[in-house]
């Protein structure tokens, strides 16, 4: 630290012994030793705090970079979601328009469709072709047959 050799230290010790005396030299040496120890501990603590602060700054910079990257990916994901939502809305609108046009053409082409109350799926969930519409017959009218009903509802023949 001060570049003191053995000769310089010996010379300082002899001068201190002459000036302070043998009793006070011991107490002075203890006091100087305590101060030197405190100085070494404080310098080591300061050095470790500086190193930890530098490491903390590096970690904070890395964390900020990661957060920026996460925010950028979040923005990209939001943009993709908005694109998907607009595509879905467009396809929904085109589907609705297409369905309305089909209904309009069905109404125009089928001015008087046959009315079948007991066929629940007719004209509701699917459209029949012309061939199938011609083949389809209306249900027979309900006519009670009293003779057959008596035979059917008798108990065990």
XYZ file of C-alpha atoms in Angstrom:
157
model
C 0.000 0.000 0.000
C 2.621 2.532 1.041
C 5.538 0.430 -0.245
C 7.274 0.287 3.123
C 10.156 -2.124 3.415
C 11.500 -3.853 6.520
C 14.027 -1.101 7.206
C 11.366 1.668 7.045
C 9.055 -0.253 9.385
C 11.845 -0.856 11.876
C 12.815 2.820 11.785
C 9.162 3.857 12.442
C 8.974 1.374 15.348
C 12.150 2.746 16.986
C 10.922 6.358 16.611
C 7.490 5.418 18.084
C 9.177 3.646 20.993
C 11.294 6.727 21.761
C 8.395 9.188 21.401
C 5.566 7.223 23.080
C 7.361 4.979 25.485
C 6.900 1.235 26.030
C 3.474 1.372 27.822
C 1.703 3.737 25.438
C 3.261 2.071 22.391
C 1.230 -1.100 23.115
C -2.105 0.764 23.497
C -1.355 2.875 20.438
C -0.522 -0.244 18.404
C -3.835 -1.852 19.471
C -5.782 1.288 18.521
C -4.007 1.533 15.159
C -4.683 -2.189 14.567
C -8.412 -1.725 15.286
C -8.609 1.270 12.931
C -6.747 -0.635 10.243
C -9.137 -3.610 10.659
C -12.182 -1.299 10.440
C -10.699 0.339 7.370
C -10.117 -3.069 5.703
C -13.635 -4.281 6.548
C -15.232 -1.061 5.263
C -13.230 -1.168 2.033
C -14.139 -4.861 1.502
C -17.823 -4.116 2.208
C -17.753 -1.140 -0.168
C -16.113 -3.230 -2.861
C -18.669 -6.054 -2.479
C -21.557 -3.557 -2.582
C -20.196 -2.012 -5.764
C -19.876 -5.450 -7.358
C -23.409 -6.379 -6.302
C -24.755 -3.068 -7.631
C -23.062 -3.678 -10.980
C -24.479 -7.209 -11.128
C -27.885 -5.869 -10.179
C -27.710 -3.304 -12.966
C -26.805 -6.047 -15.449
C -29.696 -8.200 -14.248
C -32.071 -5.237 -14.493
C -30.951 -4.531 -18.056
C -31.452 -8.188 -18.997
C -34.879 -8.153 -17.343
C -35.873 -4.991 -19.209
C -34.799 -6.598 -22.477
C -36.912 -9.688 -21.703
C -39.908 -7.541 -20.777
C -39.564 -5.578 -24.015
C -39.420 -8.822 -25.960
C -42.516 -10.122 -24.174
C -44.402 -6.912 -24.896
C -43.411 -7.071 -28.555
C -44.634 -10.666 -28.811
C -47.853 -9.662 -27.029
C -48.394 -6.891 -29.563
C -47.795 -9.345 -32.414
C -50.272 -11.794 -30.887
C -52.897 -9.061 -30.476
C -52.435 -8.039 -34.108
C -52.858 -11.644 -35.219
C -55.967 -12.006 -33.064
C -57.473 -8.884 -34.590
C -56.723 -10.180 -38.082
C -58.385 -13.484 -37.233
C -61.415 -11.720 -35.767
C -61.825 -9.561 -38.869
C -61.538 -12.653 -41.083
C -64.142 -14.443 -38.966
C -66.478 -11.456 -39.151
C -66.026 -11.252 -42.912
C -66.749 -14.948 -43.356
C -69.782 -14.649 -41.062
C -71.087 -11.730 -43.092
C -70.520 -13.524 -46.399
C -72.195 -16.642 -44.993
C -75.187 -14.616 -43.831
C -75.458 -12.889 -47.195
C -75.111 -16.218 -48.996
C -77.825 -17.779 -46.823
C -80.126 -14.812 -47.414
C -79.578 -15.091 -51.141
C -80.292 -18.830 -51.045
C -83.499 -18.230 -49.073
C -84.524 -15.576 -51.533
C -83.877 -17.891 -54.497
C -85.713 -20.712 -52.678
C -88.696 -18.445 -52.096
C -88.623 -17.323 -55.707
C -88.243 -20.825 -57.147
C -90.705 -22.448 -54.727
C -93.721 -20.201 -54.704
C -96.030 -22.918 -53.440
C -94.029 -25.575 -51.630
C -96.059 -28.522 -50.346
C -97.063 -28.213 -46.740
C -96.269 -31.256 -44.629
C -96.840 -30.816 -40.935
C -95.677 -34.249 -39.899
C -92.281 -34.025 -41.655
C -90.271 -31.933 -39.230
C -87.086 -31.697 -41.305
C -88.649 -30.529 -44.552
C -87.436 -27.054 -45.511
C -85.763 -26.568 -42.170
C -82.323 -28.190 -41.888
C -81.623 -29.196 -45.478
C -82.941 -28.477 -48.928
C -84.326 -31.257 -51.088
C -83.479 -31.553 -54.728
C -86.184 -31.428 -57.421
C -86.137 -35.216 -57.910
C -86.683 -35.839 -54.193
C -89.427 -33.211 -53.998
C -91.352 -34.907 -56.803
C -91.031 -38.324 -55.159
C -92.153 -37.113 -51.755
C -95.835 -37.666 -51.122
C -98.017 -35.990 -48.525
C -98.982 -38.079 -45.516
C -102.258 -39.919 -45.713
C -105.141 -38.193 -43.958
C -106.086 -39.523 -40.544
C -109.260 -41.520 -40.755
C -110.272 -43.437 -37.671
C -110.995 -47.088 -38.343
C -113.230 -48.200 -35.549
C -113.122 -51.883 -36.441
C -109.300 -51.996 -36.541
C -109.022 -49.951 -33.361
C -111.217 -52.423 -31.469
C -109.104 -55.315 -32.678
C -105.854 -53.566 -31.816
C -106.851 -52.485 -28.365
C -108.448 -55.737 -27.171
C -106.679 -57.502 -24.443
C -104.870 -60.753 -25.460
C -106.611 -62.720 -28.233
